[in-house]
PDB file of C-alpha atoms in Angstrom:
ATOM      1  CA  MET A 230      -0.033  -0.064   0.032  1.00 54.00           C
ATOM      2  CA  LYS A 231       1.323   3.393  -0.870  1.00 58.00           C
ATOM      3  CA  THR A 232       2.327   5.730   1.992  1.00 53.00           C
ATOM      4  CA  THR A 233      -0.208   8.330   0.793  1.00 51.00           C
ATOM      5  CA  HIS A 234      -3.093   5.817   0.950  1.00 48.00           C
ATOM      6  CA  ILE A 235      -1.968   4.865   4.468  1.00 49.00           C
ATOM      7  CA  LEU A 236      -1.833   8.538   5.515  1.00 41.00           C
ATOM      8  CA  HIS A 237      -5.410   9.210   4.153  1.00 44.00           C
ATOM      9  CA  ILE A 238      -6.682   6.212   6.098  1.00 47.00           C
ATOM     10  CA  ILE A 239      -5.056   7.461   9.365  1.00 47.00           C
ATOM     11  CA  ILE A 240      -6.343  10.965   8.864  1.00 45.00           C
ATOM     12  CA  SER A 241      -9.900   9.655   8.010  1.00 40.00           C
ATOM     13  CA  LEU A 242      -9.896   7.527  11.130  1.00 39.00           C
ATOM     14  CA  ALA A 243      -8.726  10.433  13.261  1.00 41.00           C
ATOM     15  CA  LEU A 244     -11.562  12.627  11.963  1.00 37.00           C
ATOM     16  CA  LEU A 245     -14.179  10.030  12.415  1.00 37.00           C
ATOM     17  CA  ALA A 246     -13.038   9.522  16.077  1.00 40.00           C
ATOM     18  CA  GLY A 247     -13.214  13.223  16.715  1.00 40.00           C
ATOM     19  CA  CYS A 248     -16.694  13.631  15.202  1.00 39.00           C
ATOM     20  CA  SER A 249     -18.063  10.598  17.211  1.00 42.00           C
ATOM     21  CA  SER A 250     -16.850  11.695  20.615  1.00 50.00           C
ATOM     22  CA  SER A 251     -19.570  12.283  23.121  1.00 78.00           C
ATOM     23  CA  GLY A 252     -19.821  15.460  25.247  1.00 78.00           C
ATOM     24  CA  THR A 253     -20.998  19.078  25.007  1.00 79.00           C
ATOM     25  CA  LYS A 254     -19.900  21.993  22.913  1.00 86.00           C
ATOM     26  CA  HIS A 255     -19.350  24.098  26.065  1.00 85.00           C
ATOM     27  CA  PRO A 256     -18.642  23.025  29.649  1.00 87.00           C
ATOM     28  CA  SER A 257     -21.648  25.036  31.076  1.00 89.00           C
ATOM     29  CA  GLN A 258     -23.908  22.682  29.161  1.00 92.00           C
ATOM     30  CA  LEU A 259     -22.671  19.506  30.899  1.00 91.00           C
ATOM     31  CA  PRO A 260     -24.656  19.858  34.133  1.00 91.00           C
ATOM     32  CA  LYS A 261     -27.883  19.801  32.104  1.00 93.00           C
ATOM     33  CA  ILE A 262     -27.229  16.558  30.283  1.00 94.00           C
ATOM     34  CA  ALA A 263     -24.659  14.602  32.179  1.00 95.00           C
ATOM     35  CA  GLN A 264     -25.693  11.036  32.949  1.00 95.00           C
ATOM     36  CA  ILE A 265     -23.527  10.811  35.949  1.00 96.00           C
ATOM     37  CA  ASN A 266     -22.593  13.364  38.599  1.00 96.00           C
ATOM     38  CA  SER A 267     -21.466  13.685  42.229  1.00 96.00           C
ATOM     39  CA  THR A 268     -21.185  16.348  44.858  1.00 97.00           C
ATOM     40  CA  HIS A 269     -18.478  16.606  47.397  1.00 97.00           C
ATOM     41  CA  CYS A 270     -17.686  18.925  50.387  1.00 97.00           C
ATOM     42  CA  TYR A 271     -13.993  19.687  50.939  1.00 97.00           C
ATOM     43  CA  ASN A 272     -12.097  21.556  53.625  1.00 96.00           C
ATOM     44  CA  GLU A 273      -9.696  23.006  51.090  1.00 96.00           C
ATOM     45  CA  ASP A 274      -9.914  26.345  49.175  1.00 97.00           C
ATOM     46  CA  VAL A 275     -11.015  26.533  45.534  1.00 97.00           C
ATOM     47  CA  GLU A 276      -7.413  27.197  44.262  1.00 97.00           C
ATOM     48  CA  THR A 277      -5.975  24.128  45.967  1.00 98.00           C
ATOM     49  CA  LEU A 278      -8.775  21.956  44.591  1.00 98.00           C
ATOM     50  CA  THR A 279      -8.351  23.423  41.122  1.00 98.00           C
ATOM     51  CA  ASN A 280      -4.599  22.605  41.218  1.00 98.00           C
ATOM     52  CA  ARG A 281      -5.193  19.103  42.283  1.00 98.00           C
ATOM     53  CA  LEU A 282      -7.858  18.487  39.617  1.00 98.00           C
ATOM     54  CA  ASN A 283      -5.740  20.159  37.084  1.00 98.00           C
ATOM     55  CA  GLU A 284      -2.846  17.746  37.952  1.00 98.00           C
ATOM     56  CA  PHE A 285      -5.242  14.777  37.743  1.00 98.00           C
ATOM     57  CA  LEU A 286      -6.602  15.766  34.212  1.00 97.00           C
ATOM     58  CA  GLN A 287      -3.052  16.577  32.982  1.00 96.00           C
ATOM     59  CA  THR A 288      -1.712  13.270  34.211  1.00 96.00           C
ATOM     60  CA  CYS A 289      -4.514  11.095  33.147  1.00 96.00           C
ATOM     61  CA  TYR A 290      -5.876  12.745  30.023  1.00 96.00           C
ATOM     62  CA  VAL A 291      -3.519  15.344  28.524  1.00 95.00           C
ATOM     63  CA  ALA A 292       0.096  14.174  29.087  1.00 89.00           C
ATOM     64  CA  SER A 293       0.193  11.849  26.135  1.00 83.00           C
ATOM     65  CA  LYS A 294       1.917  13.196  23.073  1.00 79.00           C
ATOM     66  CA  PHE A 295      -0.733  11.711  20.952  1.00 84.00           C
ATOM     67  CA  SER A 296      -3.528  13.378  22.961  1.00 88.00           C
ATOM     68  CA  SER A 297      -5.582  16.261  21.566  1.00 91.00           C
ATOM     69  CA  ASN A 298      -7.156  16.756  24.983  1.00 95.00           C
ATOM     70  CA  THR A 299      -6.972  20.137  26.735  1.00 96.00           C
ATOM     71  CA  ILE A 300      -8.107  21.585  30.050  1.00 97.00           C
ATOM     72  CA  LYS A 301     -10.286  24.655  30.273  1.00 97.00           C
ATOM     73  CA  ILE A 302     -10.373  26.642  33.504  1.00 97.00           C
ATOM     74  CA  GLY A 303     -12.869  29.402  33.871  1.00 96.00           C
ATOM     75  CA  ASP A 304     -14.443  31.620  36.468  1.00 96.00           C
ATOM     76  CA  ILE A 305     -18.023  30.850  37.724  1.00 96.00           C
ATOM     77  CA  PRO A 306     -20.015  32.572  40.590  1.00 95.00           C
ATOM     78  CA  LEU A 307     -18.149  31.969  43.801  1.00 94.00           C
ATOM     79  CA  GLY A 308     -15.561  29.809  42.226  1.00 97.00           C
ATOM     80  CA  THR A 309     -14.048  27.973  39.287  1.00 98.00           C
ATOM     81  CA  ARG A 310     -15.060  25.383  36.560  1.00 98.00           C
ATOM     82  CA  ILE A 311     -12.359  22.949  35.369  1.00 98.00           C
ATOM     83  CA  SER A 312     -13.181  21.033  32.308  1.00 97.00           C
ATOM     84  CA  LEU A 313     -11.659  18.472  29.964  1.00 97.00           C
ATOM     85  CA  ASN A 314     -11.937  19.065  26.291  1.00 96.00           C
ATOM     86  CA  THR A 315     -11.349  16.060  23.924  1.00 93.00           C
ATOM     87  CA  GLY A 316     -10.889  18.300  20.929  1.00 89.00           C
ATOM     88  CA  SER A 317     -14.494  18.456  19.932  1.00 90.00           C
ATOM     89  CA  ALA A 318     -16.467  18.081  23.102  1.00 95.00           C
ATOM     90  CA  TYR A 319     -16.511  18.425  26.906  1.00 96.00           C
ATOM     91  CA  PRO A 320     -17.156  15.034  28.579  1.00 97.00           C
ATOM     92  CA  TYR A 321     -16.011  15.934  32.215  1.00 97.00           C
ATOM     93  CA  SER A 322     -16.312  18.998  34.306  1.00 97.00           C
ATOM     94  CA  ALA A 323     -16.059  19.975  37.878  1.00 98.00           C
ATOM     95  CA  GLU A 324     -17.621  23.221  39.405  1.00 98.00           C
ATOM     96  CA  LEU A 325     -15.798  24.337  42.560  1.00 98.00           C
ATOM     97  CA  ARG A 326     -17.555  26.946  44.618  1.00 97.00           C
ATOM     98  CA  ALA A 327     -16.497  28.515  47.923  1.00 97.00           C
ATOM     99  CA  GLY A 328     -18.833  28.569  51.021  1.00 94.00           C
ATOM    100  CA  ILE A 329     -21.661  26.448  49.902  1.00 92.00           C
ATOM    101  CA  ASN A 330     -23.561  24.199  52.262  1.00 90.00           C
ATOM    102  CA  ASP A 331     -21.167  24.625  55.072  1.00 93.00           C
ATOM    103  CA  CYS A 332     -18.291  23.456  52.958  1.00 94.00           C
ATOM    104  CA  LYS A 333     -15.115  25.426  52.486  1.00 97.00           C
ATOM    105  CA  THR A 334     -15.511  24.372  48.875  1.00 97.00           C
ATOM    106  CA  GLU A 335     -18.265  22.252  47.345  1.00 97.00           C
ATOM    107  CA  ALA A 336     -17.444  20.472  44.072  1.00 97.00           C
ATOM    108  CA  LYS A 337     -20.067  19.266  41.651  1.00 97.00           C
ATOM    109  CA  MET A 338     -18.490  16.812  39.252  1.00 97.00           C
ATOM    110  CA  TYR A 339     -20.055  15.769  35.970  1.00 97.00           C
ATOM    111  CA  GLY A 340     -19.455  13.099  33.375  1.00 97.00           C
ATOM    112  CA  ILE A 341     -21.309  12.910  30.135  1.00 96.00           C
ATOM    113  CA  ASP A 342     -22.175   9.219  30.505  1.00 96.00           C
ATOM    114  CA  LYS A 343     -21.744   6.282  32.854  1.00 95.00           C
ATOM    115  CA  GLY A 344     -18.319   5.488  31.261  1.00 95.00           C
ATOM    116  CA  TRP A 345     -17.072   8.569  33.346  1.00 96.00           C
ATOM    117  CA  SER A 346     -17.981   7.123  36.823  1.00 96.00           C
ATOM    118  CA  GLU A 347     -14.416   5.935  37.425  1.00 97.00           C
ATOM    119  CA  ALA A 348     -13.066   9.326  36.364  1.00 97.00           C
ATOM    120  CA  LEU A 349     -15.430  11.036  38.786  1.00 97.00           C
ATOM    121  CA  TYR A 350     -14.340   8.624  41.565  1.00 97.00           C
ATOM    122  CA  GLN A 351     -10.528   9.066  40.885  1.00 98.00           C
ATOM    123  CA  SER A 352     -10.876  12.791  40.564  1.00 97.00           C
ATOM    124  CA  ASN A 353     -12.496  12.909  43.990  1.00 97.00           C
ATOM    125  CA  LEU A 354      -9.480  11.085  45.361  1.00 98.00           C
ATOM    126  CA  ALA A 355      -7.285  13.502  43.643  1.00 98.00           C
ATOM    127  CA  ALA A 356      -9.268  16.476  45.070  1.00 97.00           C
ATOM    128  CA  TYR A 357      -8.746  15.073  48.527  1.00 96.00           C
ATOM    129  CA  GLY A 358      -5.043  14.890  47.904  1.00 97.00           C
ATOM    130  CA  LYS A 359      -5.066  11.122  48.010  1.00 97.00           C
ATOM    131  CA  ALA A 360      -3.374   8.741  45.643  1.00 97.00           C
ATOM    132  CA  TYR A 361      -5.380   8.101  42.479  1.00 97.00           C
ATOM    133  CA  GLU A 362      -5.194   5.816  39.427  1.00 97.00           C
ATOM    134  CA  CYS A 363      -5.795   6.937  35.859  1.00 96.00           C
ATOM    135  CA  PRO A 364      -9.042   5.396  34.681  1.00 93.00           C
TER     136      PRO A 364
END
């Protein structure tokens, strides 16, 4: 097979994978359609939790040189939203808000479907500063 044919096949598969990814176009949409979510109360500030979740996402989803994943961090009322972008969609997001429900920081974590349940579990461990495994 010629090199150009192989290259066309690889590019076609990459485009197909990007188009078929599940998630939302913007992280603010995820709470409305997420199939899995969890809420946690932490005795840490928003900045500390943002840093821990950023490290978790960097380590588990972005660090590969073949990954097109990125992390988006943005301000929301009383806190920060940290989200994973797979290049075409947002399948994971955590909203961190200070002083909610007697928590120093409350985190609402969202996964687009049940396949993200392990990611929510592991990111909770990371938020607590505990050892985690990449899903």
